[in-house]
Coordinates of C-alpha atoms in Angstrom, one line a residue:
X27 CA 236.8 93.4 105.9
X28 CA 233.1 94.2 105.6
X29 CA 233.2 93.1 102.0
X30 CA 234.3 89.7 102.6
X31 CA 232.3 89.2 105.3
X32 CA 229.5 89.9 103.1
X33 CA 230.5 87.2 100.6
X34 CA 230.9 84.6 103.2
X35 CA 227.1 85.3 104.2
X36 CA 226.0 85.1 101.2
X37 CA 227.4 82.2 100.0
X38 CA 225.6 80.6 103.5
X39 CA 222.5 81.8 102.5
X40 CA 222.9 80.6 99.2
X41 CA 223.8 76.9 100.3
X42 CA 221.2 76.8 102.8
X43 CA 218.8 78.6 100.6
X44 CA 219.3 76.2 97.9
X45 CA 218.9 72.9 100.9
X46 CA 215.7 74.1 101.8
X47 CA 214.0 74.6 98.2
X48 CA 215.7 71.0 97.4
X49 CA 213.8 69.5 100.1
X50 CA 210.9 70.7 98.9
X51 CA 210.8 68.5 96.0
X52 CA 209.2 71.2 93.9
X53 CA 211.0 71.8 90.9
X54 CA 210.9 75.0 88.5
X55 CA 211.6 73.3 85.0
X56 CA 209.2 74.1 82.2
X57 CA 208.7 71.2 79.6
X58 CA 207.7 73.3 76.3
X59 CA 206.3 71.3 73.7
X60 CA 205.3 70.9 70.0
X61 CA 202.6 68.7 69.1
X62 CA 205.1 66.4 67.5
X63 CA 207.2 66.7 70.2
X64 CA 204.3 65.5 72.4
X65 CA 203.2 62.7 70.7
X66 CA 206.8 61.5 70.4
X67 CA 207.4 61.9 74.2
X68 CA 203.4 60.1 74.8
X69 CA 204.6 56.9 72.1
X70 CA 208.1 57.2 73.9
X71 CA 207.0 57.4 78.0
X72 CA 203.4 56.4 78.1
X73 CA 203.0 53.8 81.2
X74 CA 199.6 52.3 79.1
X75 CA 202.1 51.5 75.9
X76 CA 204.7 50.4 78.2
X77 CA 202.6 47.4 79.6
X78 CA 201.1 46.7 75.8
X79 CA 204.9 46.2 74.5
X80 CA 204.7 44.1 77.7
X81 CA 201.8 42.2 76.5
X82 CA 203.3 41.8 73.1
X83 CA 206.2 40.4 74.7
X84 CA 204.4 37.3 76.3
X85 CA 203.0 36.9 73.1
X86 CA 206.5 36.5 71.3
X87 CA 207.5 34.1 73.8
X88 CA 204.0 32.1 74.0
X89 CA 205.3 31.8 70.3
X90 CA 208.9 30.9 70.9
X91 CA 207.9 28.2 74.0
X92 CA 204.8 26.7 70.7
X93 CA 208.1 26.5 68.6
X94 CA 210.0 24.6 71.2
X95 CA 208.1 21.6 71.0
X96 CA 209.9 20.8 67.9
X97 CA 213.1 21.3 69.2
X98 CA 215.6 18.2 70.1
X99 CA 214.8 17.2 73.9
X100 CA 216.9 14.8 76.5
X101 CA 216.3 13.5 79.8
X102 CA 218.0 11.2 82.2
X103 CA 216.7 8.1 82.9
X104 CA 217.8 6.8 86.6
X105 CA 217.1 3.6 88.6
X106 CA 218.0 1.8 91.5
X107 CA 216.4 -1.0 93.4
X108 CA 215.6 -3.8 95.2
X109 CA 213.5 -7.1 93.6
X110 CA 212.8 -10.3 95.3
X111 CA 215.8 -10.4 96.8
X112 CA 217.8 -9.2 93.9
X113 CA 219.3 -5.5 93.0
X114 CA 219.6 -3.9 90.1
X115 CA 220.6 -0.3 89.1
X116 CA 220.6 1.6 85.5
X117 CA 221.3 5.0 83.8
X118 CA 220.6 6.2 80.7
X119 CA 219.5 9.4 78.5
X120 CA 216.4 9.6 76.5
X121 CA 216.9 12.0 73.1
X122 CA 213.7 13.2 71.5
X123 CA 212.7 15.0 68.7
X124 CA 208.7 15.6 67.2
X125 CA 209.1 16.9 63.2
X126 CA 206.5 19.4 62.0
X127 CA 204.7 16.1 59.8
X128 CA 204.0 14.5 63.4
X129 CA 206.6 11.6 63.4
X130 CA 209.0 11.4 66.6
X131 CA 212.1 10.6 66.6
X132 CA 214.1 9.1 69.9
X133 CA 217.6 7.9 70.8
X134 CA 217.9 5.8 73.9
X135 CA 221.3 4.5 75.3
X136 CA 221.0 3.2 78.8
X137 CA 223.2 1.1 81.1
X138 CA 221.9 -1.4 83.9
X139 CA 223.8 -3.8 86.4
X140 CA 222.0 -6.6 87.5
X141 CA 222.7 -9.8 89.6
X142 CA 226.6 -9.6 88.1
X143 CA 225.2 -8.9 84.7
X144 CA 225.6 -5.8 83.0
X145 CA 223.5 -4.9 79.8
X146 CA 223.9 -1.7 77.1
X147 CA 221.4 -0.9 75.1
X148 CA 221.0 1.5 72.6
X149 CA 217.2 2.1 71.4
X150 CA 216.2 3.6 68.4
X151 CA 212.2 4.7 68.0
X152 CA 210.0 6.3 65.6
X153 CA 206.4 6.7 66.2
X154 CA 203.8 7.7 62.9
X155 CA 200.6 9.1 63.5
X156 CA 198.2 8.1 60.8
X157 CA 195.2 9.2 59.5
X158 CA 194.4 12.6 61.0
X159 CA 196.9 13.0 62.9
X160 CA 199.5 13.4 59.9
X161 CA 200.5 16.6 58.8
X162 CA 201.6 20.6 59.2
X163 CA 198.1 21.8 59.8
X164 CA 197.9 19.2 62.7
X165 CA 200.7 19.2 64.0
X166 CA 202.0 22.4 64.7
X167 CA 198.5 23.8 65.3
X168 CA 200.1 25.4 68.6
X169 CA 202.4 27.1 67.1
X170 CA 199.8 28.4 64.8
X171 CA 197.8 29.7 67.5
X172 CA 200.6 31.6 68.7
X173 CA 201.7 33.3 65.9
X174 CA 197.7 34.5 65.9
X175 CA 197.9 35.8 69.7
X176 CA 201.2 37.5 68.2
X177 CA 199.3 39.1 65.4
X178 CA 196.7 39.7 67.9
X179 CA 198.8 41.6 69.9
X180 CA 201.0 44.0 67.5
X181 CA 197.4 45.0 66.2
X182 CA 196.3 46.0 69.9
X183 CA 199.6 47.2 70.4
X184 CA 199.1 49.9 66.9
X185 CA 195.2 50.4 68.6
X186 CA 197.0 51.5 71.8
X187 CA 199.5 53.8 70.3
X188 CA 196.4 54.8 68.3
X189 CA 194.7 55.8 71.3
X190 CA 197.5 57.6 72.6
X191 CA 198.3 59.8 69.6
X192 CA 194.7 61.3 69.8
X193 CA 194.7 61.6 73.2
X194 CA 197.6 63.8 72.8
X195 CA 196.1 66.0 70.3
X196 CA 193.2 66.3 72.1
X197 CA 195.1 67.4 75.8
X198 CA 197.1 69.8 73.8
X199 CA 194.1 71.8 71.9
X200 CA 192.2 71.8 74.8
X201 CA 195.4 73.3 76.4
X202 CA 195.9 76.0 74.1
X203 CA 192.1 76.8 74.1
X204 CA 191.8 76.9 77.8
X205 CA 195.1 79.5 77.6
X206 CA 193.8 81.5 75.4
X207 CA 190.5 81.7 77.2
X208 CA 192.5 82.6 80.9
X209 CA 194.0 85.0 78.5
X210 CA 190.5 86.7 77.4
X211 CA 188.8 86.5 80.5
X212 CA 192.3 88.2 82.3
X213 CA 191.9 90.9 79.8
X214 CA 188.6 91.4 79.9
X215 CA 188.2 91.8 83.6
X216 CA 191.1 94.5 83.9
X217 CA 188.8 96.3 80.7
X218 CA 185.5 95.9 83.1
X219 CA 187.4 97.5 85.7
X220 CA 188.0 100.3 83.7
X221 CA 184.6 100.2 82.6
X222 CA 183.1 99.7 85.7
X223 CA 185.5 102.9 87.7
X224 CA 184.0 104.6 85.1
X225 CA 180.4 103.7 85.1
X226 CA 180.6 104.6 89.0
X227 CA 182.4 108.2 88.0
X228 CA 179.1 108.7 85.9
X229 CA 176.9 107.6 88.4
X230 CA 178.4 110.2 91.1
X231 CA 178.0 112.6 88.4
X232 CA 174.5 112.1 88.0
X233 CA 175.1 110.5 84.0
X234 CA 174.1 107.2 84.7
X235 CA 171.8 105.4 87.1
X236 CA 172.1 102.6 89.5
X237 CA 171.0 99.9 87.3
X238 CA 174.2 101.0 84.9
X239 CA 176.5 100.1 87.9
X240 CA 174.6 96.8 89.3
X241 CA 175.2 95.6 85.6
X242 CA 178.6 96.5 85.2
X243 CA 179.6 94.5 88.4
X244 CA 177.3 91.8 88.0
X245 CA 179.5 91.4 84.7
X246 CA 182.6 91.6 86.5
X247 CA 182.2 88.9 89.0
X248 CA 180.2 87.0 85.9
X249 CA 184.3 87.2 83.9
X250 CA 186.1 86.6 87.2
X251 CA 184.2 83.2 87.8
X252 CA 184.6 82.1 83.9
X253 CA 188.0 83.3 84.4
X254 CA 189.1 81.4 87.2
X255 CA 187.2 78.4 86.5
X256 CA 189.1 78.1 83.1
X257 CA 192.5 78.5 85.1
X258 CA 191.4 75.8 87.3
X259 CA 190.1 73.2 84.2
X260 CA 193.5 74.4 83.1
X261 CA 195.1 73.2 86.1
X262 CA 193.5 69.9 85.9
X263 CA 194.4 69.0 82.5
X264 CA 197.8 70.2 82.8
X265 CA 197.9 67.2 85.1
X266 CA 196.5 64.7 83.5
X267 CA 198.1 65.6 80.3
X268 CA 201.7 65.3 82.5
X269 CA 200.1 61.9 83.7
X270 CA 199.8 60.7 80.1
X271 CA 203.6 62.1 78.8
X272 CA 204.8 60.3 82.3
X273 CA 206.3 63.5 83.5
X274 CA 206.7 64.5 87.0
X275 CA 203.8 66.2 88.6
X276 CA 205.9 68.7 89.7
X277 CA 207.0 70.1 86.5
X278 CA 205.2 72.5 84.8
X279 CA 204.4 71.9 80.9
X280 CA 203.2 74.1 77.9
X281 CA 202.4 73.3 74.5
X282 CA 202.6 75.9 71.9
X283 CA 201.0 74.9 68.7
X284 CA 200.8 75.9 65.1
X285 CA 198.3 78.7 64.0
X286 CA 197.8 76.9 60.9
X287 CA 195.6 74.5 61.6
X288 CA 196.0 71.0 60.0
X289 CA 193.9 70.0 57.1
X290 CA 193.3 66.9 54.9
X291 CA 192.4 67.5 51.1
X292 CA 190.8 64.1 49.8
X293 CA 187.7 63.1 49.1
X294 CA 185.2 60.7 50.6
X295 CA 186.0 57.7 48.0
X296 CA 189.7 58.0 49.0
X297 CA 188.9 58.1 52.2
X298 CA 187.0 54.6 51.9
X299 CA 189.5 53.4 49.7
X300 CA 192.4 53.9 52.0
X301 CA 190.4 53.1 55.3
X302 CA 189.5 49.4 54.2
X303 CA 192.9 49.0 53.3
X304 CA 195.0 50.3 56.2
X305 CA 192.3 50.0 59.4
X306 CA 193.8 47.5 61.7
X307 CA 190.0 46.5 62.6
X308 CA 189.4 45.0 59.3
X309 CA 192.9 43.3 59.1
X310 CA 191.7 42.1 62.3
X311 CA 188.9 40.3 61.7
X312 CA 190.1 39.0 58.6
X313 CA 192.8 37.1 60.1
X314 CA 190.1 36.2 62.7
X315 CA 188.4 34.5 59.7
X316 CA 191.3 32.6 58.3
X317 CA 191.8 31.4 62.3
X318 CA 188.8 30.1 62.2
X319 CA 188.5 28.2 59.2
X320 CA 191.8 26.7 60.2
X321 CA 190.6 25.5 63.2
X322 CA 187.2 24.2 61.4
X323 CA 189.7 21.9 59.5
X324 CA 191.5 20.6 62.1
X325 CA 188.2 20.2 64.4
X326 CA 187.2 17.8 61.1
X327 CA 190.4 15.9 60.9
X328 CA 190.2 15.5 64.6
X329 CA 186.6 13.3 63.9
X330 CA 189.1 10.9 62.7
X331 CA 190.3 7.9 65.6
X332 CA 194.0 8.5 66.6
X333 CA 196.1 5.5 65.2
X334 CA 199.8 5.2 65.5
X335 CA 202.3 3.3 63.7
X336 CA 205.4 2.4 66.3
X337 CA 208.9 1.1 65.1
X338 CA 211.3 0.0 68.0
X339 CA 214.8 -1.5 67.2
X340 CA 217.2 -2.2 69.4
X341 CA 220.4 -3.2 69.6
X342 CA 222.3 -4.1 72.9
X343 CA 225.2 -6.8 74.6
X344 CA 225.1 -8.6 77.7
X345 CA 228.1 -9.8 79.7
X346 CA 229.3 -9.7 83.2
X347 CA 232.6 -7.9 82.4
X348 CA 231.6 -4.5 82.0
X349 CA 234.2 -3.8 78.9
X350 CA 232.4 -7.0 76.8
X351 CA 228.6 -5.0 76.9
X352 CA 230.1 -2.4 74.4
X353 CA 230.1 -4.8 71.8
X354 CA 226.5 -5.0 71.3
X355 CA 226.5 -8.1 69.4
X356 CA 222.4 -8.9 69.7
X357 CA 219.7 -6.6 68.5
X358 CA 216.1 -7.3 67.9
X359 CA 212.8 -4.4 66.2
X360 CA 209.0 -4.5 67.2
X361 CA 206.5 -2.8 64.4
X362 CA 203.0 -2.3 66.2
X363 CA 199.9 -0.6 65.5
X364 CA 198.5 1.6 68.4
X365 CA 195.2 3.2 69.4
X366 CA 194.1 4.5 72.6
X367 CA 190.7 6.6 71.3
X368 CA 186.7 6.7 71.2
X369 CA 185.6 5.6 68.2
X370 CA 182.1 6.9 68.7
X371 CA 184.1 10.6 68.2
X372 CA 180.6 12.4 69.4
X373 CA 182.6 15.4 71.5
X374 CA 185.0 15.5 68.0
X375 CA 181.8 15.6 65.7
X376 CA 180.1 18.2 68.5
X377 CA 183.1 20.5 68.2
X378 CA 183.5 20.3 64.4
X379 CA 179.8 21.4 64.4
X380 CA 180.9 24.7 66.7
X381 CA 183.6 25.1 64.4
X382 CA 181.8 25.8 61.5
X383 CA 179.2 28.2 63.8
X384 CA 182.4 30.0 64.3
X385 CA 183.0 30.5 60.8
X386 CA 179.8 31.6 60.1
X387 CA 180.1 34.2 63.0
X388 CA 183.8 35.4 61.7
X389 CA 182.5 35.9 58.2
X390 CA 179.8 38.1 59.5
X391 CA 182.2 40.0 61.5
X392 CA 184.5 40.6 58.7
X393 CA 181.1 42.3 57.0
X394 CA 180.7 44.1 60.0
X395 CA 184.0 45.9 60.7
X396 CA 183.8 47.2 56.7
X397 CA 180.6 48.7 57.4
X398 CA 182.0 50.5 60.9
X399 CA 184.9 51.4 59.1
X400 CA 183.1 53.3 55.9
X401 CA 180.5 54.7 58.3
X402 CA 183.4 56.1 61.1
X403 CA 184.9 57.8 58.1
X404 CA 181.6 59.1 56.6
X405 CA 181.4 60.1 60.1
X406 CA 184.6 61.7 60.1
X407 CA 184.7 63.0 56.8
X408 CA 181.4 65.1 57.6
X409 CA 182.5 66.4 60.9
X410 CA 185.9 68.1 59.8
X411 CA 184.0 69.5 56.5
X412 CA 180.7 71.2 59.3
X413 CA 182.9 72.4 61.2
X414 CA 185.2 74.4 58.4
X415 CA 181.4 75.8 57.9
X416 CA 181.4 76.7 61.7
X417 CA 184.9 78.3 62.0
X418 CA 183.2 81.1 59.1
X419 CA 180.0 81.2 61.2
X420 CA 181.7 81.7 64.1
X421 CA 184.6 84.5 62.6
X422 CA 181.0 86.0 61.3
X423 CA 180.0 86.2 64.4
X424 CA 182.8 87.5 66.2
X425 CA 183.2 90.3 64.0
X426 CA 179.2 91.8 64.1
X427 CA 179.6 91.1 67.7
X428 CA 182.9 93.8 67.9
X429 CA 180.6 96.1 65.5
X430 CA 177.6 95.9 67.9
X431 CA 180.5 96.9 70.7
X432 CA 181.9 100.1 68.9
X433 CA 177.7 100.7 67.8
X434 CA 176.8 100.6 71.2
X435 CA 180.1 102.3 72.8
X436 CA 179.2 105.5 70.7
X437 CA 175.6 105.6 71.6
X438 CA 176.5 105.2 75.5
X439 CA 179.3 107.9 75.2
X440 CA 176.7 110.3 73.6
X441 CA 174.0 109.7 76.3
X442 CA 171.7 107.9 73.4
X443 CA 171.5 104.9 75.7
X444 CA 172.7 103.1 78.4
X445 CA 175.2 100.6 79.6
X446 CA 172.6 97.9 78.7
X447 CA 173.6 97.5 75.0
X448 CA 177.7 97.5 76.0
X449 CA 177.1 94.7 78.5
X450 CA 175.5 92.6 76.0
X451 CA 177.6 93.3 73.3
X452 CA 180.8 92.6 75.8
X453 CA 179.5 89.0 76.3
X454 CA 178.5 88.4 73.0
X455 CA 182.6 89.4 72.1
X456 CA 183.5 86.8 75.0
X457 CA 181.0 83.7 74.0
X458 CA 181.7 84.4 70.5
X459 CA 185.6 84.4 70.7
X460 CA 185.5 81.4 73.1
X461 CA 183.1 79.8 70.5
X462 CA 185.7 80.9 68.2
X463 CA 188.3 78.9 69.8
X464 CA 186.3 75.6 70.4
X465 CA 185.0 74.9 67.4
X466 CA 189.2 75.7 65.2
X467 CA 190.2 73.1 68.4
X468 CA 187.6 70.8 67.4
X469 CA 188.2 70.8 63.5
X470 CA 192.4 70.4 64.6
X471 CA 191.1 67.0 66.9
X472 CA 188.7 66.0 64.1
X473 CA 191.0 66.0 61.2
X474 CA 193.7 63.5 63.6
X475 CA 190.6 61.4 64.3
X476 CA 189.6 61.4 60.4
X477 CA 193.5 59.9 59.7
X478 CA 192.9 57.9 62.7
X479 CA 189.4 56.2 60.6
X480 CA 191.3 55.8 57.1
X481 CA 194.5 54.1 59.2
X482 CA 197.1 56.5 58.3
X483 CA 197.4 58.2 61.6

């Protein structure tokens, strides 16, 4: 009896257990990730890329609505009224269609009833835009435009991503340095312990002084505060890095990354070579150019007065029984030359003028992003190859400082000197091993941002 009793409690417990650690909303999963795995979830979740697809969406349909004007277009034509003592009433439907060369097309059949009368009439109109107004380049200049903005936007939309990818990298070394130095400092304080039991041992024993243990503490509490400021720098970026993966803030996440670190053999040349082909800057401004110029040519077509050519024919039947109207037995055509414009054209000829500045401006641009682009990958280039130098520097200095240790252990051991030398050499160990760290983390970041400035990334 006692054993299923106990079963029946526990399973209570256990569902009420598990209701109250629901309602906290805390949850215990662990997200462990590669660095490919996290730049895949970051290119995959990221709220910032979310709203530049968005972006790039209203460009595509900017572009789609810029096509549409070309596209066949009706509308009812309804009306219904009194004249003078007469009435009248009429319905039609207006077809249009504009073709990319400027002319326009329209279909018109419309009904009216008037006074006993009743007229059909089916109209067919072509309007001709002459001079500068006749053409592709003038004509479909809108849709032009939005095939630009689109451009535009797939190249912010690649920056973006861009942006993302090296923010990644650059969360997840951080992360791995900042947990290896919790690591360090953790085992660094439980040695100082040790040391520091010891070094107050001696002290009782009359083999060292007071000054031995002031030190020893003063180091202590000096790898406790490095220690837990790291954990909480840890602790922040652990955050933000969830915040840029778009995980919960509850769930805990961990990066493990390669001890190989990444490299990139090629040389400067190829570097420049592939940058000015592949940066999205220089593609950018390029296609800024040929905007542009484009425009520059249609400002100077546009100096030209606006003159239409109009051609109207129609072809329609009146009776007063309603059957006899679809005969249509009477037609009659207008041609007519129309122009509604300033002739003077000064706000044309002002805005050619601004035109061409604009050219002048987008061709130094273009100049201008190839020089930023070599010098970001000199720049580049020269930062990944220093700081190979100071990864050796650094291992140099890491291993005299564990030499000055064991030096300085043996003299301290043998009464020779005192706890002065061990100290220093400790935190020489500490800074070097942390400098250690840094600088491998910095060459791992440097040689993403170096793909990043030759457009491969």
């Amino acid at each position: 009896m006692f054993f299923w009793g106990g079963w029946i409690l526990f399973f209570i417990f256990g569902v009420v257990g598990s209701t109250i650690a629901g309602d906290t909303g805390r949850s215990d999963r662990v997200i462990l990730l590669s660095i490919n795995e996290a730049i895949t979830m970051a290119l995959k979740q990221n709220r910032a890329l979310i709203v530049s697809a968005n972006s790039l969406e209203n460009s595509r349909l900017g572009l789609e609505n810029a096509q549409s004007s070309f596209d066949i277009k009706y509308s009812p034509s309804v009306v219904s009224g009194i004249n003078s003592g007469s009435s009248s009433s009429g319905a039609g439907i207006i077809f249009k269609r504009k073709l990319t060369y400027g002319p326009e097309i329209s279909l018109t059949p419309y009904l009216r009833h008037r006074d006993g009368d009743n007229n059909l009439r089916v109209s067919l109109g072509l309007t001709i835009p002459l001079m500068g107004r006749f053409g592709k380049d003038v004509n479909m200049s809108s849709v032009y435009s939005a095939e630009f903005s689109l451009r535009n936007a797939r190249r912010s939309e690649y920056l973006s991503k861009e942006n993302t990818v090296l923010m990644t990298v650059a969360y997840a070394y951080r992360m791995d340095e900042l947990k290896k130095l919790v690591d360090l400092y953790q085992s660094r304080k439980e040695k100082l312990n040790e040391y520091a039991i010891e070094t107050t041992l001696k002290k009782e024993a009359g083999l060292a002084g007071p000054m031995d243990e002031f030190r020893t503490q003063i180091l202590v509490k000096d790898v406790e505060d490095k220690f837990f400021q790291a954990l909480d720098s840890l602790s922040n970026l652990e955050e933000a890095f969830k915040k840029l993966l778009a995980l919960k803030s509850e769930d805990r996440l961990d990066v493990v990354l390669s001890e190989t670190l990444p490299s990139s053999d090629i040389t400067l040349d190829e570097a420049i070579s592939k940058a000015l082909e592949n940066r999205v800057e220089i593609q950018q401004a390029q296609d800024t150019l040929s905007e542009k110029i484009r425009q520059m040519k249609l400002a100077e077509k546009n100096i030209l007065p606006n003159l239409n050519l109009v051609l109207n024919y129609h072809r329609y039947g009146v009776s007063e029984a309603f059957d006899d109207v679809f005969l249509l037995d009477q037609d009659y055509y207008s041609v007519q030359l129309t122009s509604s414009t300033d002739w003077s054209r000064k706000t044309e000829k002002i805005a050619y003028q601004k035109s061409k500045i604009a050219v002048q401006n987008a061709t130094i641009d273009v100049s201008l992003a190839k020089d930023t682009i070599i010098a970001d990958v000199k720049q580049a280039f020269r930062a990944n190859q220093k700081d190979l130098e100071r990864i050796e520097i650094r291992k140099a200095q890491l291993d005299k400082a564990f030499q000055k240790l064991k030096l300085s252990t043996i003299k301290y051991q043998y009464e020779m000197a005192d706890n002065f030398d061990v100290i220093e050499s400790e935190k020489e160990i500490q800074q070097a091993q942390a400098d250690l760290w840094a600088v491998k983390d910095e060459y791992a970041v440097g040689v993403y941002q170096f793909r990043a400035a030759m457009g491969t990334l």
